[in-house]
Amino acid sequence: MVYLDLILVGFGNVGQRFARLLEEKSVRLRGDYDLSWRVVGIATKRHGTAYDARGLDVVKALRLAEAGTSLGALTGAESGRTVSPEASGLDLIRHATAEAKARRMQHLVVVETTLLDIERGQPATEHVMAALRGGAHVVTANKGPVAFAYREIMSATDNERRRFLFEGAVMDGIPVFNLVRETLPAVDILGFRGIINTTAHYILTAMESGRTYEEALAEMQAAGIAEADPSLDVDGWDAAAKTAALVNVLMRGAVTPRTIDRTGIRGITPEDMQNAVRRGKRIRLVASAARRDGQIVARVAPVELDASDPLASLGGRQNQVVLDTDILGPIGIQQLDGGLVQTAYALLSDLVTLARGLGRTDASA
Ligand SMILES: NC(=O)c1ccc[n+]([C@@H]2O[C@H](COP(=O)([O-])OP(=O)(O)OC[C@H]3O[C@@H](n4cnc5c(N)ncnc54)[C@H](OP(=O)(O)O)[C@@H]3O)[C@@H](O)[C@H]2O)c1
C-alpha cells in the first residue's frame, strides 16, 4: 500500500470538491491502486488553517467550509495544536515538511489550489518551491506555477527527487499533459490551437442566442467555474496562463502569461456574435502557438472562424485543443463537459500517477 499524507493549500470550490471526490473514490483507490490517503493539513486565506499529523476529519472540514466557519475548529488547543489557525499556507507547508522529516512520514503531498495570480503566479509558486525543497511532492490545478516558473520548479524536482504534477491547469480533468508525456514518446509538438477558457467561450456562445454578457457570466459564477476575479476570464488572462503552461511544457518554451500577445472578449456584443452567425462565421476566443524562425509565437485573441472549423462547433461548456505534431499530424483532444468535478479529478489522477512511481510504505505514525 502507498500511504499519502495530504496538505491542502486552498480549500475553495476546487479544494472542497477534490476532498469530496477522494472520499467518494476511497475504496476504489485502495482496492485498485493500493493507494491510501489522509488529509493532515488545510490552509485557507480567510477561513483558518488546521494541521494534525495524525489526520484531520475531512467530512467535518467540508461541513465547516460550507458553513463559512473557521477550519481552526478542526483542532482544539487542548489536543496539542502545533499550527495556529491564523498560520499562512507557507507556514503550514514549512511546519508540515519539517515534521514529516522528523517523523519519517514518507510521502507528503501538497495539493495547491489557491487563486491564480496573474502578476507573478504568487504565492502559489512560493508554496510549490517550499514544498519541494521541504521534501514534499506537489499536485496543483493552479496555472500560476507552471505558467510563470516551470523551469525553476522542474529543476527543484530534479534536485529533490520529487514530483510536480499539474494536469488540472489546462482543460480540467482531460489529460492533455499526460497524453503527451505518457502516450506520445519522441513526438515533437510544433504548435497548437484551441479554446481553453470555458467562461469566455460560454459567454460568446450564449450571446449568439441572444443572452447578455452579464447573464452568461452570472451563470458561470454560479457554477463555480468563473475565476474569483472574472476579469481574468474575459480579458484573456486565464487563457494566456494556460497557453503559457502548454508552451512551457509541450513546446519546451520559456514564456509567461505576460509575454503572450493577448486580447480578451470585452466589447464584443450579442449583435457582433449574431452578425457573424448570419455570415456563416463564429467568433471564438482562440489560444494558439507556433514556431516561426526558431521563435515561439503565442497568442490569445477573438478570431472569426468559418463555421466548418472544428473549433467553431464547440458547445458552450466544451474545450478543445488541437496539437500540431511532427509525426502524427494534428491531434484533437476535446472536453465535452467541464466543471468542478473534472478539475477535482485532475488532482485525483495526479495522485494516482504519483503513487504509481512511489515505493510501498507503512502507514505513518
Ligand atoms: N473553478 C474551476 O472550475 C477551476 C478549473 C481549473 C482550475 N482552477 C484553478 O484552481 C484554483 C482554485 O480555484 P477555486 O475555484 O477553488 O477558487 P476559490 O473557490 O476562490 O478557492 C481558493 C482557495 O484558496 C484559498 N487561498 C487564497 N489565497 C491563499 C493563500 N495565500 N494561502 C492559502 N490559501 C489561500 C482561499 O481561501 P479562503 O477560503 O479563505 O478565501 C480558498 O480556500 C485556481 O488557481 C483556479 O485557477 C479552477
Tab-separated table of C-alpha atoms in Angstrom, residues 62-353:
chain	number	residue	atom	x	y	z
A	62	LEU	CA	-16.265	20.195	4.493
A	63	ARG	CA	-19.124	20.976	6.883
A	64	LEU	CA	-17.179	23.886	8.411
A	65	ALA	CA	-16.246	25.225	4.970
A	66	GLU	CA	-19.832	25.025	3.735
A	67	ALA	CA	-20.969	26.918	6.846
A	68	GLY	CA	-18.228	29.519	6.295
A	69	THR	CA	-16.796	28.713	9.749
A	70	SER	CA	-13.070	28.780	10.513
A	71	LEU	CA	-11.249	25.484	9.985
A	72	GLY	CA	-9.371	26.265	13.179
A	73	ALA	CA	-12.205	24.383	14.953
A	74	LEU	CA	-10.854	21.122	13.464
A	75	THR	CA	-8.082	21.028	16.034
A	76	GLY	CA	-8.680	22.115	19.608
A	77	ALA	CA	-5.920	23.868	21.593
A	78	GLU	CA	-6.247	21.047	24.169
A	79	SER	CA	-5.240	18.420	21.569
A	80	GLY	CA	-1.731	19.847	21.373
A	81	ARG	CA	-2.295	22.080	18.366
A	82	THR	CA	1.063	22.790	16.710
A	83	VAL	CA	-0.060	25.152	13.953
A	84	SER	CA	-2.031	28.301	14.673
A	85	PRO	CA	-5.438	28.708	12.979
A	86	GLU	CA	-4.016	32.007	11.664
A	87	ALA	CA	-0.968	30.356	10.046
A	88	SER	CA	-0.438	31.073	6.346
A	89	GLY	CA	-0.235	28.403	3.662
A	90	LEU	CA	3.539	28.870	3.566
A	91	ASP	CA	3.824	28.478	7.358
A	92	LEU	CA	1.780	25.277	7.171
A	93	ILE	CA	3.955	23.833	4.387
A	94	ARG	CA	7.154	24.655	6.275
A	95	HIS	CA	5.832	23.172	9.517
A	96	ALA	CA	4.429	20.032	7.887
A	97	THR	CA	7.540	19.294	5.808
A	98	ALA	CA	9.790	19.725	8.875
A	99	GLU	CA	7.557	17.446	10.942
A	100	ALA	CA	7.339	14.892	8.112
A	101	LYS	CA	11.128	14.667	8.114
A	102	ALA	CA	11.294	14.360	11.902
A	103	ARG	CA	8.579	11.649	11.995
A	104	ARG	CA	9.851	9.935	8.840
A	105	MET	CA	6.450	10.342	7.167
A	106	GLN	CA	7.389	9.179	3.697
A	107	HIS	CA	5.015	10.675	1.189
A	108	LEU	CA	3.814	14.155	1.979
A	109	VAL	CA	1.908	15.775	-0.902
A	110	VAL	CA	0.972	19.453	-1.089
A	111	VAL	CA	-2.232	19.971	-3.102
A	112	GLU	CA	-2.126	23.608	-4.250
A	113	THR	CA	-5.467	25.177	-5.211
A	114	THR	CA	-5.065	28.821	-4.268
A	115	LEU	CA	-6.084	31.546	-6.674
A	116	LEU	CA	-4.409	32.370	-9.953
A	117	ASP	CA	-2.274	35.498	-9.546
A	118	ILE	CA	-1.654	36.900	-12.994
A	119	GLU	CA	1.089	39.338	-11.944
A	120	ARG	CA	3.690	36.797	-10.807
A	121	GLY	CA	1.992	33.470	-10.074
A	122	GLN	CA	2.362	34.031	-6.333
A	123	PRO	CA	2.066	32.872	-3.592
A	124	ALA	CA	1.397	29.588	-5.409
A	125	THR	CA	4.923	29.326	-6.835
A	126	GLU	CA	6.376	30.029	-3.393
A	127	HIS	CA	4.137	27.267	-1.972
A	128	VAL	CA	5.330	24.824	-4.650
A	129	MET	CA	9.015	25.628	-4.137
A	130	ALA	CA	8.780	25.430	-0.335
A	131	ALA	CA	7.002	22.083	-0.593
A	132	LEU	CA	9.574	20.588	-2.993
A	133	ARG	CA	12.540	21.918	-1.038
A	134	GLY	CA	10.986	20.539	2.152
A	135	GLY	CA	10.741	17.081	0.569
A	136	ALA	CA	7.032	17.031	-0.388
A	137	HIS	CA	5.534	16.256	-3.783
A	138	VAL	CA	3.125	18.771	-5.319
A	139	VAL	CA	-0.054	18.422	-7.345
A	140	THR	CA	-1.931	21.516	-8.435
A	141	ALA	CA	-4.825	22.835	-10.518
A	142	ASN	CA	-3.350	26.339	-10.329
A	143	LYS	CA	-1.890	27.522	-13.646
A	144	GLY	CA	0.351	30.125	-11.990
A	145	PRO	CA	3.390	27.986	-11.137
A	146	VAL	CA	3.591	26.154	-14.464
A	147	ALA	CA	2.899	29.353	-16.421
A	148	PHE	CA	5.412	31.541	-14.557
A	149	ALA	CA	8.106	29.271	-13.145
A	150	TYR	CA	8.074	25.876	-14.865
A	151	ARG	CA	11.856	25.630	-15.446
A	152	GLU	CA	12.755	26.680	-11.909
A	153	ILE	CA	10.241	24.221	-10.454
A	154	MET	CA	11.383	21.310	-12.611
A	155	SER	CA	14.969	21.906	-11.627
A	156	ALA	CA	13.874	21.754	-7.958
A	157	THR	CA	12.046	18.457	-8.604
A	158	ASP	CA	15.250	17.016	-10.100
A	159	ASN	CA	17.360	18.181	-7.164
A	160	GLU	CA	14.899	16.933	-4.544
A	161	ARG	CA	13.695	13.862	-6.464
A	162	ARG	CA	10.089	14.890	-6.018
A	163	ARG	CA	7.172	15.138	-8.456
A	164	PHE	CA	5.314	18.248	-9.622
A	165	LEU	CA	2.068	17.360	-11.426
A	166	PHE	CA	-0.424	19.874	-12.790
A	167	GLU	CA	-2.932	18.097	-15.046
A	168	GLY	CA	-5.773	20.367	-13.849
A	169	ALA	CA	-4.013	23.528	-15.026
A	170	VAL	CA	-5.414	23.167	-18.575
A	171	MET	CA	-8.710	21.531	-19.676
A	172	ASP	CA	-9.615	20.425	-16.139
A	173	GLY	CA	-9.552	16.613	-15.951
A	174	ILE	CA	-8.910	15.977	-19.645
A	175	PRO	CA	-5.376	14.577	-19.812
A	176	VAL	CA	-3.584	16.914	-22.193
A	177	PHE	CA	-0.220	16.821	-20.415
A	178	ASN	CA	-0.492	13.096	-19.614
A	179	LEU	CA	-1.465	12.395	-23.224
A	180	VAL	CA	1.832	13.777	-24.468
A	181	ARG	CA	4.027	12.600	-21.578
A	182	GLU	CA	2.661	9.061	-21.360
A	183	THR	CA	1.467	8.173	-24.846
A	184	LEU	CA	3.398	10.192	-27.433
A	185	PRO	CA	7.055	9.224	-26.944
A	186	ALA	CA	9.500	11.034	-29.263
A	187	VAL	CA	6.738	13.147	-30.806
A	188	ASP	CA	7.520	16.871	-31.144
A	189	ILE	CA	4.674	19.312	-30.539
A	190	LEU	CA	5.133	22.000	-33.181
A	191	GLY	CA	2.243	24.177	-32.039
A	192	PHE	CA	-1.397	24.141	-31.038
A	193	ARG	CA	-4.710	25.907	-31.420
A	194	GLY	CA	-7.584	25.707	-29.006
A	195	ILE	CA	-10.460	27.026	-26.955
A	196	ILE	CA	-9.323	26.695	-23.366
A	197	ASN	CA	-11.269	29.199	-21.267
A	198	THR	CA	-14.750	27.902	-20.512
A	199	THR	CA	-16.167	31.146	-19.096
A	200	ALA	CA	-15.261	33.333	-22.085
A	201	HIS	CA	-16.385	30.620	-24.510
A	202	TYR	CA	-19.682	30.173	-22.687
A	203	ILE	CA	-20.346	33.931	-22.774
A	204	LEU	CA	-19.634	34.114	-26.518
A	205	THR	CA	-21.897	31.176	-27.389
A	206	ALA	CA	-24.667	32.460	-25.075
A	207	MET	CA	-24.554	35.853	-26.825
A	208	GLU	CA	-25.101	34.072	-30.169
A	209	SER	CA	-28.512	33.003	-28.875
A	210	GLY	CA	-29.384	36.489	-27.639
A	211	ARG	CA	-28.443	36.268	-23.966
A	212	THR	CA	-26.466	39.139	-22.483
A	213	TYR	CA	-22.838	39.098	-21.426
A	214	GLU	CA	-23.907	39.724	-17.787
A	215	GLU	CA	-26.428	36.842	-17.733
A	216	ALA	CA	-23.919	34.357	-19.124
A	217	LEU	CA	-21.146	35.467	-16.755
A	218	ALA	CA	-23.515	35.157	-13.768
A	219	GLU	CA	-24.267	31.541	-14.791
A	220	MET	CA	-20.566	30.702	-14.883
A	221	GLN	CA	-20.070	32.340	-11.497
A	222	ALA	CA	-22.994	30.386	-10.013
A	223	ALA	CA	-21.440	27.146	-11.330
A	224	GLY	CA	-18.114	27.957	-9.609
A	225	ILE	CA	-16.361	27.887	-13.000
A	226	ALA	CA	-15.540	31.595	-13.471
A	227	GLU	CA	-12.339	32.739	-11.783
A	228	ALA	CA	-12.894	34.550	-8.464
A	229	ASP	CA	-11.905	37.697	-10.392
A	230	PRO	CA	-13.843	37.218	-13.674
A	231	SER	CA	-11.736	39.814	-15.484
A	232	LEU	CA	-9.108	37.048	-15.633
A	233	ASP	CA	-11.506	35.127	-17.895
A	234	VAL	CA	-12.980	37.902	-20.025
A	235	ASP	CA	-9.691	39.760	-20.553
A	236	GLY	CA	-7.989	36.574	-21.719
A	237	TRP	CA	-5.580	36.261	-18.786
A	238	ASP	CA	-6.693	32.754	-17.802
A	239	ALA	CA	-6.327	31.618	-21.432
A	240	ALA	CA	-2.907	33.321	-21.585
A	241	ALA	CA	-1.807	31.464	-18.426
A	242	LYS	CA	-2.962	28.154	-19.920
A	243	THR	CA	-1.245	28.998	-23.211
A	244	ALA	CA	1.979	29.713	-21.320
A	245	ALA	CA	1.621	26.371	-19.492
A	246	LEU	CA	1.137	24.478	-22.779
A	247	VAL	CA	4.053	26.294	-24.447
A	248	ASN	CA	6.403	25.762	-21.493
A	249	VAL	CA	5.602	22.089	-21.028
A	250	LEU	CA	4.758	20.763	-24.501
A	251	MET	CA	6.965	23.023	-26.654
A	252	ARG	CA	9.816	23.494	-24.139
A	253	GLY	CA	9.313	27.238	-24.276
A	254	ALA	CA	10.081	29.796	-21.605
A	255	VAL	CA	7.190	32.255	-21.724
A	256	THR	CA	4.907	33.766	-19.098
A	257	PRO	CA	1.273	34.871	-19.414
A	258	ARG	CA	2.532	38.441	-19.637
A	259	THR	CA	4.610	37.740	-22.745
A	260	ILE	CA	1.651	36.205	-24.610
A	261	ASP	CA	0.006	38.509	-27.185
A	262	ARG	CA	-3.458	38.807	-25.587
A	263	THR	CA	-6.853	40.308	-26.407
A	264	GLY	CA	-9.989	39.452	-24.402
A	265	ILE	CA	-13.700	39.429	-25.267
A	266	ARG	CA	-14.772	42.685	-23.601
A	267	GLY	CA	-16.555	44.894	-26.085
A	268	ILE	CA	-17.908	42.005	-28.175
A	269	THR	CA	-21.694	42.366	-28.215
A	270	PRO	CA	-24.591	39.950	-28.863
A	271	GLU	CA	-25.083	41.863	-32.149
A	272	ASP	CA	-21.466	41.142	-33.207
A	273	MET	CA	-21.975	37.464	-32.437
A	274	GLN	CA	-25.302	37.242	-34.266
A	275	ASN	CA	-23.969	39.139	-37.296
A	276	ALA	CA	-21.079	36.662	-37.534
A	277	VAL	CA	-23.538	33.729	-37.440
A	278	ARG	CA	-25.573	35.331	-40.251
A	279	ARG	CA	-22.389	35.473	-42.369
A	280	GLY	CA	-21.696	31.772	-41.683
A	281	LYS	CA	-18.915	32.610	-39.212
A	282	ARG	CA	-18.329	32.138	-35.470
A	283	ILE	CA	-16.293	34.426	-33.187
A	284	ARG	CA	-14.267	32.378	-30.686
A	285	LEU	CA	-11.525	33.194	-28.160
A	286	VAL	CA	-8.686	31.162	-29.664
A	287	ALA	CA	-5.367	30.344	-27.985
A	288	SER	CA	-2.562	29.375	-30.321
A	289	ALA	CA	1.186	28.866	-30.547
A	290	ALA	CA	3.593	28.031	-33.343
A	291	ARG	CA	7.315	28.170	-34.057
A	292	ARG	CA	8.363	30.822	-36.552
A	293	ASP	CA	12.020	31.373	-37.460
A	294	GLY	CA	13.082	29.477	-34.354
A	295	GLN	CA	10.878	31.617	-32.076
A	296	ILE	CA	7.640	30.569	-30.394
A	297	VAL	CA	4.793	32.930	-31.255
A	298	ALA	CA	1.857	32.550	-28.845
A	299	ARG	CA	-1.438	34.434	-28.890
A	300	VAL	CA	-4.882	34.631	-27.293
A	301	ALA	CA	-7.495	36.621	-29.232
A	302	PRO	CA	-11.067	36.578	-30.545
A	303	VAL	CA	-10.914	35.122	-34.038
A	304	GLU	CA	-13.637	34.895	-36.674
A	305	LEU	CA	-13.741	31.243	-37.759
A	306	ASP	CA	-15.507	29.528	-40.638
A	307	ALA	CA	-18.488	27.558	-39.350
A	308	SER	CA	-16.771	24.404	-40.670
A	309	ASP	CA	-13.739	24.890	-38.382
A	310	PRO	CA	-13.837	22.201	-35.626
A	311	LEU	CA	-13.321	24.922	-33.002
A	312	ALA	CA	-16.415	26.779	-34.278
A	313	SER	CA	-18.854	23.999	-33.411
A	314	LEU	CA	-17.853	23.538	-29.759
A	315	GLY	CA	-20.721	23.855	-27.264
A	316	GLY	CA	-20.650	26.481	-24.525
A	317	ARG	CA	-19.046	24.344	-21.814
A	318	GLN	CA	-16.724	22.493	-24.162
A	319	ASN	CA	-12.995	22.973	-24.690
A	320	GLN	CA	-10.710	21.693	-27.395
A	321	VAL	CA	-7.001	21.707	-28.131
A	322	VAL	CA	-5.574	20.618	-31.479
A	323	LEU	CA	-1.893	19.731	-31.159
A	324	ASP	CA	0.228	20.043	-34.293
A	325	THR	CA	2.688	17.125	-34.117
A	326	ASP	CA	5.675	16.221	-36.295
A	327	ILE	CA	4.801	12.537	-36.710
A	328	LEU	CA	1.040	12.176	-36.269
A	329	GLY	CA	-0.082	15.464	-37.802
A	330	PRO	CA	-2.863	17.301	-35.953
A	331	ILE	CA	-4.368	15.546	-32.923
A	332	GLY	CA	-7.526	16.932	-31.308
A	333	ILE	CA	-8.491	16.457	-27.695
A	334	GLN	CA	-11.929	17.641	-26.708
A	335	GLN	CA	-13.687	18.167	-23.396
A	336	LEU	CA	-17.428	17.714	-23.837
A	337	ASP	CA	-18.398	18.782	-20.341
A	338	GLY	CA	-16.352	20.883	-17.980
A	339	GLY	CA	-16.863	21.734	-14.357
A	340	LEU	CA	-15.593	21.408	-10.843
A	341	VAL	CA	-15.642	17.630	-10.626
A	342	GLN	CA	-13.455	17.414	-13.725
A	343	THR	CA	-10.885	19.722	-12.127
A	344	ALA	CA	-11.056	17.753	-8.880
A	345	TYR	CA	-10.499	14.586	-10.923
A	346	ALA	CA	-7.323	16.067	-12.438
A	347	LEU	CA	-5.888	16.305	-8.917
A	348	LEU	CA	-7.007	12.765	-8.108
A	349	SER	CA	-5.444	11.425	-11.322
A	350	ASP	CA	-2.208	13.226	-10.441
A	351	LEU	CA	-2.202	11.445	-7.071
A	352	VAL	CA	-2.539	8.079	-8.811
A	353	THR	CA	0.280	9.000	-11.244
